[in-house]
Coordinates of N, CA, C and O and ligand atoms in Angstrom, one line a residue:
X818 N -54.2 -1.5 -18.4 CA -53.7 -0.8 -16.9 C -51.8 -1.7 -17.8 O -52.2 -1.7 -18.1
X819 N -51.1 0.1 -17.6 CA -49.4 0.2 -17.9 C -49.0 -0.5 -16.9 O -48.7 -0.6 -15.5
X820 N -47.9 -1.8 -17.4 CA -47.0 -2.4 -16.9 C -46.3 -2.7 -17.2 O -46.0 -3.0 -18.6
X821 N -45.0 -1.7 -16.6 CA -44.1 -1.4 -16.9 C -42.8 -3.0 -17.0 O -43.6 -3.3 -15.9
X822 N -42.0 -3.0 -17.8 CA -40.9 -4.3 -18.1 C -40.1 -4.5 -17.1 O -40.3 -5.9 -16.1
X823 N -40.0 -3.7 -15.8 CA -38.9 -3.7 -14.7 C -39.8 -3.8 -13.3 O -40.2 -5.1 -13.0
X824 N -41.5 -3.6 -13.7 CA -41.9 -4.8 -12.3 C -42.1 -6.2 -12.5 O -42.2 -6.6 -11.7
X825 N -41.3 -6.8 -14.0 CA -42.4 -7.4 -14.4 C -41.1 -9.2 -13.7 O -41.4 -10.3 -14.0
X826 N -39.6 -8.4 -13.8 CA -38.6 -8.9 -14.0 C -37.9 -9.9 -12.3 O -38.2 -8.8 -11.0
X827 N -37.9 -10.9 -12.5 CA -37.8 -11.2 -10.9 C -36.0 -10.2 -10.4 O -35.4 -10.6 -11.6
X828 N -35.6 -10.1 -9.1 CA -35.1 -9.7 -9.1 C -33.5 -10.6 -8.3 O -34.8 -11.0 -7.3
X829 N -32.8 -10.9 -8.3 CA -32.2 -11.6 -8.4 C -30.8 -11.4 -7.4 O -29.5 -11.7 -6.8
X830 N -31.0 -9.4 -7.5 CA -29.3 -8.6 -6.4 C -29.2 -9.5 -5.5 O -30.2 -10.0 -4.6
X831 N -27.8 -10.0 -4.6 CA -27.3 -10.0 -2.9 C -26.3 -9.4 -2.9 O -25.6 -8.9 -3.4
X832 N -26.4 -9.2 -1.6 CA -25.8 -8.3 -0.8 C -24.6 -8.9 -0.1 O -25.2 -9.8 0.8
X833 N -23.4 -9.2 -0.5 CA -22.5 -9.2 -0.4 C -21.3 -8.7 0.8 O -20.9 -7.8 0.0
X834 N -21.1 -9.2 1.9 CA -20.0 -7.9 2.7 C -18.8 -8.9 3.4 O -18.7 -10.3 2.3
X835 N -18.0 -7.7 2.2 CA -16.7 -8.4 3.2 C -15.6 -8.1 3.9 O -16.1 -6.5 3.7
X836 N -14.7 -8.9 4.3 CA -13.9 -8.4 5.6 C -12.4 -8.1 5.5 O -11.8 -8.6 4.8
X837 N -11.8 -6.9 6.1 CA -10.1 -7.4 5.9 C -10.0 -7.0 7.7 O -10.0 -6.3 8.7
X838 N -8.9 -7.2 7.8 CA -8.6 -7.3 9.0 C -6.8 -5.9 9.3 O -6.7 -6.4 7.7
X839 N -7.3 -5.8 10.7 CA -6.4 -4.7 10.3 C -5.4 -5.0 12.1 O -6.2 -5.2 13.1
X840 N -4.1 -4.3 12.5 CA -3.7 -5.0 13.7 C -3.4 -2.9 13.5 O -2.7 -2.6 12.9
X841 N -3.7 -2.8 14.9 CA -3.8 -1.5 15.6 C -2.4 -1.6 16.8 O -2.3 -2.6 17.1
X842 N -1.2 -0.7 16.6 CA -0.7 -0.8 17.9 C -0.3 1.4 18.2 O -0.8 1.9 17.1
X843 N -0.7 1.1 19.8 CA -0.5 2.3 19.9 C 1.5 3.3 19.8 O 0.7 4.4 19.5
X844 N 1.2 1.8 19.9 CA 3.4 3.1 19.9 C 3.9 2.1 18.9 O 3.9 0.9 18.8
X845 N 5.6 2.7 18.5 CA 6.2 1.9 17.7 C 7.6 0.9 18.5 O 7.5 0.2 18.5
X846 N 6.5 1.5 19.9 CA 7.6 0.4 21.3 C 7.1 -1.2 20.8 O 7.9 -2.3 21.6
X847 N 5.8 -1.2 21.2 CA 4.7 -2.3 20.3 C 5.3 -3.4 19.7 O 4.5 -4.4 19.7
X848 N 5.9 -3.0 19.0 CA 6.2 -3.4 17.2 C 7.4 -4.3 17.2 O 8.1 -4.6 17.9
X849 N 7.3 -5.7 17.0 CA 8.6 -6.4 17.1 C 9.7 -5.8 16.5 O 9.5 -5.1 15.7
X850 N 10.8 -6.5 17.2 CA 11.9 -5.5 16.5 C 12.4 -5.4 15.2 O 12.1 -4.3 14.5
X851 N 12.5 -6.3 14.3 CA 12.0 -6.4 13.1 C 11.5 -4.4 12.1 O 11.8 -4.7 11.3
X852 N 10.1 -5.1 13.1 CA 8.5 -4.4 12.6 C 9.5 -2.4 12.8 O 9.5 -2.0 11.8
X853 N 10.0 -2.8 14.0 CA 10.5 -1.6 14.2 C 11.1 -0.3 13.7 O 11.1 0.4 13.4
X854 N 12.4 -1.4 13.4 CA 13.4 -1.0 12.6 C 13.4 -0.8 11.4 O 13.5 0.9 10.8
X855 N 12.1 -1.4 11.1 CA 11.5 -1.0 9.8 C 11.3 0.5 9.4 O 11.4 0.6 8.9
X856 N 9.9 0.2 10.6 CA 10.0 2.2 10.7 C 10.0 2.9 11.0 O 9.7 4.3 9.9
X857 N 11.4 3.4 11.2 CA 12.1 3.8 11.9 C 12.9 4.6 10.6 O 13.2 5.2 10.2
X858 N 13.7 3.5 9.8 CA 13.8 3.3 8.8 C 13.3 4.0 7.4 O 13.7 5.6 7.0
X859 N 11.3 4.0 7.3 CA 10.4 5.0 7.2 C 10.3 6.9 7.4 O 10.6 7.6 6.6
X860 N 10.1 6.5 9.3 CA 10.4 7.6 9.0 C 11.2 8.7 8.6 O 11.3 9.7 8.3
X861 N 13.0 7.9 9.2 CA 13.5 9.2 8.7 C 14.1 9.4 7.5 O 14.2 10.5 6.8
X862 N 12.9 8.2 6.4 CA 13.6 8.9 5.0 C 12.4 9.6 4.6 O 12.3 10.7 3.5
X863 N 11.3 10.1 5.4 CA 10.4 11.1 5.2 C 10.8 12.1 5.4 O 10.4 12.9 4.7
X864 N 12.6 12.4 6.3 CA 12.6 13.8 6.4 C 13.5 13.9 5.3 O 14.2 15.5 5.3
X865 N 13.8 13.1 4.4 CA 14.6 13.3 3.2 C 14.1 13.9 2.0 O 14.6 13.4 1.7
X866 N 12.4 13.4 1.4 CA 11.8 13.6 1.1 C 12.1 14.7 0.6 O 12.5 15.9 0.8
X867 N 11.3 15.2 -1.0 CA 11.6 16.2 -1.4 C 10.7 16.6 -2.1 O 10.1 16.6 -3.4
X868 N 9.8 17.9 -1.6 CA 8.5 17.6 -1.6 C 8.2 19.0 -1.3 O 7.2 19.7 -0.4
X869 N 9.0 20.3 -2.8 CA 8.9 21.6 -1.8 C 7.6 21.9 -3.0 O 7.2 23.4 -2.0
X870 N 7.4 21.3 -3.5 CA 6.2 21.9 -4.0 C 4.5 21.5 -2.8 O 3.3 22.2 -2.6
X871 N 4.3 20.4 -2.7 CA 3.4 20.3 -1.6 C 3.7 20.3 -0.1 O 2.9 20.6 0.8
X872 N 4.9 20.2 0.3 CA 6.0 20.6 1.0 C 4.8 19.0 2.3 O 4.9 19.0 3.6
X873 N 4.7 18.1 1.4 CA 4.0 17.2 2.3 C 4.9 15.6 2.5 O 5.2 15.3 1.0
X874 N 5.5 14.8 3.0 CA 6.5 14.4 3.3 C 6.4 13.4 3.5 O 6.3 13.0 4.7
X875 N 7.4 12.3 2.8 CA 6.3 11.0 3.1 C 7.6 9.8 2.5 O 8.4 10.0 2.0
X876 N 8.0 9.3 3.2 CA 8.4 8.3 3.5 C 7.7 6.5 3.5 O 7.3 6.0 4.0
X877 N 9.4 5.6 2.6 CA 8.9 4.3 2.8 C 10.1 3.6 2.7 O 11.5 3.8 2.7
X878 N 10.0 2.2 3.9 CA 11.9 1.1 3.3 C 10.6 0.1 3.7 O 9.1 -0.2 3.4
X879 N 11.4 -0.9 3.2 CA 11.2 -2.4 2.0 C 12.0 -3.2 2.4 O 13.4 -3.0 2.8
X880 N 11.5 -4.2 3.1 CA 12.3 -5.9 4.0 C 12.0 -6.8 3.0 O 11.3 -6.8 1.9
X881 N 13.7 -6.6 2.4 CA 13.3 -8.0 1.5 C 13.4 -9.5 2.1 O 14.0 -9.1 3.8
X882 N 12.9 -10.0 1.0 CA 13.9 -11.6 1.9 C 14.8 -12.2 1.6 O 15.2 -12.7 3.2
X883 N 16.0 -11.4 1.3 CA 17.2 -11.2 1.6 C 17.3 -10.7 2.9 O 18.8 -10.2 3.4
X884 N 16.6 -9.7 3.3 CA 16.7 -8.6 5.0 C 17.7 -8.1 4.3 O 17.9 -7.2 5.2
X885 N 17.4 -7.3 3.4 CA 18.2 -6.6 2.8 C 16.6 -4.6 3.0 O 15.7 -5.1 3.4
X886 N 17.3 -4.1 3.5 CA 16.3 -2.9 4.1 C 16.3 -1.7 2.7 O 18.2 -1.3 2.9
X887 N 15.8 -1.5 2.3 CA 15.8 -0.4 1.1 C 15.1 1.1 1.4 O 13.7 0.5 1.6
X888 N 14.7 2.4 0.9 CA 13.5 3.1 1.4 C 14.0 4.3 0.5 O 14.5 3.9 -0.7
X889 N 12.7 5.2 0.0 CA 12.8 5.9 -0.7 C 11.8 7.1 -0.4 O 11.3 6.6 1.1
X890 N 11.5 7.9 -0.9 CA 10.9 9.1 -0.3 C 9.8 9.8 -1.2 O 10.5 9.7 -2.8
X891 N 9.0 10.7 -1.8 CA 8.5 11.5 -2.5 C 9.1 11.6 -3.1 O 10.1 13.0 -2.7
X892 N 9.5 12.0 -4.4 CA 10.5 12.8 -5.2 C 9.1 13.7 -5.7 O 8.6 13.7 -7.0
X893 N 9.3 15.9 -5.8 CA 8.4 15.7 -6.7 C 8.9 16.6 -7.6 O 9.9 16.8 -7.5
X894 N 8.2 17.2 -8.6 CA 8.9 18.1 -9.8 C 8.2 19.1 -10.2 O 6.7 19.1 -9.2
X895 N 8.8 20.4 -10.3 CA 7.7 21.7 -10.7 C 7.0 20.8 -12.0 O 5.3 21.5 -12.1
X896 N 7.2 20.1 -12.8 CA 6.3 19.5 -14.1 C 5.7 18.3 -12.7 O 5.7 17.6 -12.8
X897 N 4.1 19.0 -12.0 CA 3.4 17.8 -10.8 C 4.0 16.9 -11.6 O 4.0 15.8 -10.8
X898 N 3.0 16.1 -12.5 CA 3.2 14.6 -12.9 C 4.7 14.3 -12.8 O 4.2 12.1 -13.0
X899 N 5.7 14.4 -12.8 CA 6.7 13.5 -13.2 C 7.4 13.3 -12.1 O 8.1 12.3 -11.9
X900 N 6.5 14.1 -10.5 CA 7.3 13.1 -9.8 C 6.5 11.7 -9.0 O 6.0 11.1 -9.6
X901 N 6.5 11.5 -8.6 CA 6.7 10.0 -7.9 C 6.7 9.5 -6.1 O 7.7 10.4 -5.4
X902 N 5.8 8.9 -6.0 CA 5.4 8.8 -4.0 C 6.5 8.1 -3.7 O 8.2 7.0 -4.6
X903 N 6.1 8.6 -2.1 CA 7.5 7.6 -1.5 C 7.4 5.8 -2.0 O 8.5 5.0 -1.8
X904 N 6.5 5.3 -1.9 CA 6.2 3.9 -1.5 C 6.7 3.3 -3.5 O 7.2 2.3 -3.2
X905 N 6.4 3.7 -4.2 CA 7.0 3.7 -5.5 C 8.5 3.7 -5.1 O 9.1 2.4 -6.4
X906 N 8.7 4.7 -5.3 CA 10.2 4.9 -5.7 C 10.6 4.2 -4.3 O 11.8 3.5 -4.7
X907 N 10.3 3.4 -3.2 CA 11.9 2.2 -2.5 C 11.0 1.2 -3.6 O 11.8 -0.3 -3.4
X908 N 9.6 0.6 -3.3 CA 9.7 -0.3 -4.4 C 10.1 -0.2 -5.8 O 10.5 -1.9 -5.8
X909 N 10.4 0.9 -6.0 CA 11.2 0.0 -7.7 C 12.9 0.1 -7.5 O 13.0 -0.3 -8.7
X910 N 13.5 0.7 -6.4 CA 14.6 0.5 -6.2 C 15.0 -0.8 -6.0 O 15.8 -1.0 -6.2
X911 N 14.1 -1.2 -4.3 CA 13.9 -2.3 -4.5 C 14.9 -3.8 -5.3 O 14.9 -4.8 -5.7
X912 N 13.0 -3.3 -6.3 CA 13.0 -4.4 -7.8 C 14.5 -4.3 -8.5 O 14.5 -5.2 -9.4
X913 N 14.7 -2.8 -8.5 CA 15.9 -2.6 -9.4 C 17.3 -3.2 -8.5 O 17.6 -4.2 -9.8
X914 N 17.1 -3.4 -8.1 CA 18.4 -3.5 -6.8 C 18.6 -5.4 -7.3 O 19.5 -5.5 -7.1
X915 N 17.2 -5.7 -6.1 CA 17.3 -7.4 -6.7 C 15.5 -7.5 -7.3 O 15.3 -7.9 -6.1
X916 N 15.9 -7.5 -8.0 CA 15.0 -8.0 -9.4 C 14.4 -9.5 -8.3 O 15.4 -10.3 -8.4
X917 N 13.2 -9.4 -8.4 CA 12.3 -10.9 -8.2 C 12.7 -11.6 -6.5 O 12.1 -12.3 -6.3
X918 N 13.1 -10.5 -5.6 CA 13.3 -11.2 -4.7 C 12.6 -10.8 -3.9 O 11.8 -9.7 -3.7
X919 N 11.8 -11.3 -3.1 CA 10.2 -11.3 -2.4 C 10.3 -10.5 -1.6 O 11.2 -10.4 -0.6
X920 N 9.0 -9.1 -1.7 CA 9.0 -8.0 -0.1 C 8.3 -9.0 0.7 O 7.5 -9.4 0.3
X921 N 9.1 -8.6 1.9 CA 8.1 -9.3 3.3 C 7.5 -7.9 3.6 O 7.1 -8.2 4.3
X922 N 7.7 -6.9 3.2 CA 7.0 -6.0 4.6 C 7.2 -4.7 4.0 O 8.6 -4.4 2.6
X923 N 6.6 -3.8 3.7 CA 6.3 -2.1 3.3 C 6.2 -1.6 4.9 O 5.3 -1.6 5.0
X924 N 7.2 -0.3 5.1 CA 6.9 0.6 5.7 C 6.2 2.1 5.3 O 7.6 2.0 4.3
X925 N 5.5 3.2 5.4 CA 5.4 3.8 5.0 C 5.1 5.4 6.5 O 3.9 4.9 7.2
X926 N 5.9 6.2 6.7 CA 6.1 7.5 6.9 C 5.2 8.5 6.9 O 6.3 8.7 6.1
X927 N 4.2 9.5 7.3 CA 4.3 10.9 7.5 C 5.0 11.5 8.0 O 4.2 12.7 8.2
X928 N 5.0 11.4 9.4 CA 5.3 11.4 10.8 C 5.8 13.1 10.3 O 6.6 13.3 11.6
X929 N 7.1 13.2 9.6 CA 7.9 14.5 9.2 C 7.1 15.3 9.3 O 7.7 16.1 9.2
X930 N 5.5 15.5 8.8 CA 5.1 16.6 8.6 C 3.9 16.8 9.6 O 3.8 16.1 10.8
X931 N 3.5 18.2 9.7 CA 2.6 18.1 11.7 C 1.4 18.0 10.6 O 0.9 18.2 9.7
X932 N 0.9 16.7 10.6 CA -0.3 16.3 10.5 C -1.4 16.3 12.1 O -1.2 16.4 13.2
X933 N -2.6 16.2 10.9 CA -3.5 16.2 12.5 C -3.2 14.6 13.3 O -3.1 13.4 12.6
X934 N -3.4 15.0 14.3 CA -3.2 13.6 15.6 C -4.4 12.7 15.2 O -5.5 12.5 14.7
X935 N -3.8 11.1 14.7 CA -5.0 10.0 14.9 C -5.0 9.8 13.3 O -5.6 8.3 13.5
X936 N -4.5 10.6 12.4 CA -4.3 10.4 10.8 C -2.8 9.2 11.0 O -2.1 8.8 11.9
X937 N -2.9 8.4 10.4 CA -1.6 7.2 9.5 C -2.0 7.8 8.4 O -2.9 8.3 7.5
X938 N -0.5 7.0 7.7 CA 0.2 7.2 6.7 C -0.7 6.4 5.5 O -1.8 4.9 6.0
X939 N -1.6 6.7 4.6 CA -2.7 5.5 3.4 C -1.8 6.1 2.0 O -1.7 6.6 1.2
X940 N -1.8 4.4 1.2 CA -1.0 4.5 -1.0 C -1.9 4.8 -0.9 O -2.8 4.5 -0.3
X941 N -1.7 5.7 -2.6 CA -2.1 6.3 -3.0 C -2.9 5.3 -3.7 O -2.2 3.9 -3.2
X942 N -4.0 4.6 -4.9 CA -4.1 4.2 -6.0 C -3.3 3.7 -6.1 O -3.0 2.3 -6.2
X943 N -3.1 3.5 -6.7 CA -1.4 3.9 -7.7 C -0.6 3.1 -6.9 O 0.3 2.3 -7.7
X944 N 0.0 3.2 -6.1 CA 0.4 3.1 -4.9 C 0.1 1.6 -5.1 O 1.5 0.1 -4.6
X945 N -1.0 0.9 -4.6 CA -1.5 -0.5 -4.5 C -1.7 -0.6 -5.3 O -0.9 -2.4 -5.0
X946 N -1.7 -0.2 -6.4 CA -1.9 -1.2 -7.4 C -0.3 -2.0 -8.2 O -0.1 -3.3 -7.7
X947 N 1.4 -0.8 -7.7 CA 2.3 -1.3 -7.5 C 3.0 -2.4 -6.8 O 3.1 -3.8 -6.8
X948 N 2.1 -2.2 -4.9 CA 2.2 -2.6 -4.6 C 2.0 -4.3 -4.9 O 2.3 -5.5 -4.5
X949 N 0.5 -4.6 -5.2 CA 0.2 -5.7 -5.9 C 0.8 -6.4 -6.3 O 0.7 -7.6 -7.0
X950 N 1.3 -5.7 -7.2 CA 1.9 -6.3 -8.7 C 3.1 -7.0 -8.0 O 3.6 -7.9 -8.6
X951 N 3.7 -6.5 -7.2 CA 4.7 -7.0 -6.1 C 4.5 -8.8 -5.4 O 5.2 -9.9 -5.7
X952 N 3.5 -8.6 -5.3 CA 2.8 -9.5 -4.3 C 2.4 -10.5 -4.6 O 3.3 -11.2 -5.0
X953 N 1.7 -10.4 -5.6 CA 1.2 -11.5 -7.1 C 2.9 -12.1 -7.7 O 2.7 -13.6 -7.9
X954 N 3.7 -11.1 -8.1 CA 5.2 -11.8 -8.6 C 5.6 -12.4 -7.5 O 6.1 -13.7 -7.6
X955 N 5.9 -12.1 -6.6 CA 5.9 -13.7 -5.2 C 5.6 -14.8 -5.4 O 6.0 -15.9 -4.4
X956 N 4.0 -14.6 -5.4 CA 3.7 -14.8 -4.3 C 3.4 -15.5 -3.3 O 2.4 -15.7 -2.3
X957 N 3.6 -13.8 -2.2 CA 3.4 -14.3 -0.8 C 2.9 -13.0 -0.5 O 3.3 -11.7 -0.8
X958 N 2.3 -12.7 0.5 CA 1.5 -11.5 0.9 C 2.3 -10.5 1.3 O 3.7 -10.6 1.8
X959 N 2.3 -9.2 1.2 CA 3.0 -7.7 1.7 C 3.2 -7.3 2.9 O 1.8 -6.5 2.7
X960 N 3.4 -7.7 3.8 CA 2.9 -7.4 5.1 C 3.1 -5.0 4.8 O 3.7 -5.0 4.6
X961 N 2.2 -4.5 5.6 CA 2.3 -3.2 5.2 C 1.9 -2.6 6.0 O 0.7 -2.3 7.1
X962 N 3.1 -1.3 6.6 CA 3.0 -0.9 7.6 C 2.6 0.5 7.6 O 2.9 1.1 7.1
X963 N 1.3 0.9 8.4 CA 0.6 2.4 8.4 C 1.4 2.9 9.7 O 0.9 2.8 10.9
X964 N 2.0 4.4 9.2 CA 2.7 4.9 10.6 C 1.3 6.4 10.4 O 1.3 6.4 10.3
X965 N 1.6 6.0 12.2 CA 0.8 7.4 12.7 C 0.8 7.6 13.7 O 1.7 7.7 14.3
X966 N 0.1 9.0 13.9 CA 0.9 9.4 15.2 C 0.3 9.5 16.6 O 0.7 9.4 17.7
X967 N -0.5 8.8 16.8 CA -1.4 7.9 17.8 C -2.6 6.1 17.8 O -1.5 5.7 18.8
X968 N -1.6 6.0 16.4 CA -1.8 4.7 16.2 C -1.2 3.9 14.7 O -1.1 4.5 13.8
X969 N -0.7 2.8 15.2 CA 0.2 2.4 14.0 C -0.6 1.8 13.0 O -1.5 0.8 14.3
X970 N -1.7 0.7 11.7 CA -2.3 0.0 11.2 C -1.4 -0.7 10.8 O 0.0 -0.7 9.8
X971 N -1.3 -2.0 10.7 CA -1.1 -3.1 10.4 C -1.4 -4.2 9.4 O -2.8 -4.7 10.0
X972 N -1.3 -4.2 8.2 CA -2.4 -5.3 7.0 C -1.4 -6.3 6.2 O -0.2 -5.9 6.0
X973 N -1.8 -7.6 6.7 CA -1.3 -8.7 6.3 C -0.7 -9.3 4.3 O -0.3 -10.0 4.3
X974 N -0.9 -8.3 4.3 CA -1.2 -8.0 2.4 C -2.4 -7.1 2.0 O -3.4 -6.3 2.7
X975 N -1.9 -7.3 0.8 CA -3.0 -5.7 -0.4 C -3.9 -6.2 0.0 O -5.1 -4.9 -1.1
X976 N -4.4 -7.7 -0.4 CA -6.1 -7.7 -0.2 C -6.6 -6.5 0.6 O -8.2 -6.2 0.1
X977 N -6.3 -6.5 1.3 CA -7.2 -5.6 2.3 C -7.4 -4.2 2.1 O -7.9 -3.4 2.9
X978 N -6.3 -3.8 1.5 CA -5.5 -2.2 0.9 C -6.5 -1.8 -0.5 O -6.9 -0.9 -1.0
X979 N -6.7 -2.9 -1.3 CA -7.6 -3.1 -3.2 C -8.0 -4.6 -3.1 O -7.3 -5.1 -4.2
X980 N -9.0 -4.1 -2.2 CA -10.1 -5.1 -2.9 C -9.6 -5.3 -5.0 O -10.5 -4.4 -5.0
X981 N -11.0 -6.9 -5.3 CA -11.1 -6.7 -6.1 C -10.1 -6.0 -7.3 O -10.9 -5.0 -8.4
X982 N -9.1 -5.8 -7.5 CA -7.5 -5.5 -7.6 C -7.8 -6.0 -9.5 O -8.1 -7.5 -10.0
X983 N -7.0 -5.1 -10.0 CA -6.3 -5.7 -12.1 C -5.7 -6.3 -11.2 O -4.5 -5.4 -11.3
X984 N -5.4 -7.1 -11.9 CA -4.7 -7.9 -12.5 C -3.5 -8.4 -13.6 O -4.4 -8.6 -14.7
X985 N -2.9 -8.8 -13.8 CA -2.2 -9.6 -14.9 C -2.9 -10.7 -15.5 O -3.2 -10.6 -16.5
X986 N -3.5 -11.6 -14.9 CA -4.4 -12.6 -15.5 C -5.2 -11.5 -16.0 O -6.7 -12.6 -17.5
X987 N -6.2 -10.6 -16.2 CA -7.1 -10.0 -16.1 C -7.2 -9.1 -17.9 O -8.0 -9.0 -18.7
X988 N -5.5 -9.3 -18.4 CA -5.2 -8.8 -19.9 C -5.7 -10.3 -20.1 O -4.9 -10.1 -22.2
X989 N -5.7 -11.9 -19.7 CA -5.8 -12.6 -20.8 C -4.3 -13.3 -21.4 O -4.3 -14.5 -22.0
X990 N -3.6 -12.3 -20.1 CA -2.1 -13.7 -20.2 C -1.6 -14.7 -19.3 O -2.2 -14.4 -18.1
X991 N -1.0 -15.6 -20.5 CA -0.6 -16.6 -19.1 C 0.3 -15.8 -18.3 O 1.2 -15.2 -18.8
X992 N 0.9 -16.1 -16.4 CA 1.8 -15.8 -15.7 C 3.2 -16.2 -16.6 O 3.2 -17.0 -16.5
X993 N 4.0 -14.9 -16.0 CA 5.8 -15.8 -16.7 C 6.4 -16.0 -15.7 O 6.3 -16.0 -14.7
Ligands
THU1084 N1 2.7 10.5 -1.6 C1 3.1 9.7 -1.1 O1 4.4 9.9 -1.6 N2 2.7 8.1 -1.2 C2 1.3 7.7 -1.7 O2 1.1 7.4 -0.8 C3 0.8 9.4 -1.1 C4 1.0 10.7 -1.7 C5 3.1 11.6 -1.8 C6 3.0 12.7 -3.1 C7 3.0 13.8 -2.7 O3 4.4 14.3 -3.2 C8 2.6 14.9 -2.1 O4 2.5 12.9 -1.5 C9 1.8 14.9 -1.7 O5 0.6 14.5 -2.6

């Protein structure tokens, strides 16, 4: 009788479940004042986006530990990959203006678009990685506020949106 190798092996596979927490709010009026103000600025910034190619306008606002608020929006380009997302525009602006100052919160809004009710803003993978970089730099979690037409979602750090992320430690180099 033929016995295949895999039939003799003991299988040690385990299934592990990870969880993440999201706070949801029905409307912007339910948010604490500081978050409400930040989100309003993200909404305003989305209206100023330069998005002639996709027609999809995104706004982001960043609250720093020194209480400064800086905003950004998506900037598109005829050479498509040369454009940049709203989140990165805002985060890079904040870091270039106030290098090393920890980021407390980031709000993202797409509400200046006509979009399906019930949906909410979601940062792309590249932006999640950039949020993670600044979180790791300060060692403090960044609250992320995702605006939506029928609910607003808030997570208390990038772990919820980017588990098992690539970190500078993975490069085998010491933190500076
Ligand atoms: N966009 C953002 O600004 N943020 C995201 O997280 C997702 C996508 C922009 C990029 C591009 O200008 C347009 O939305 C369509 O992808």
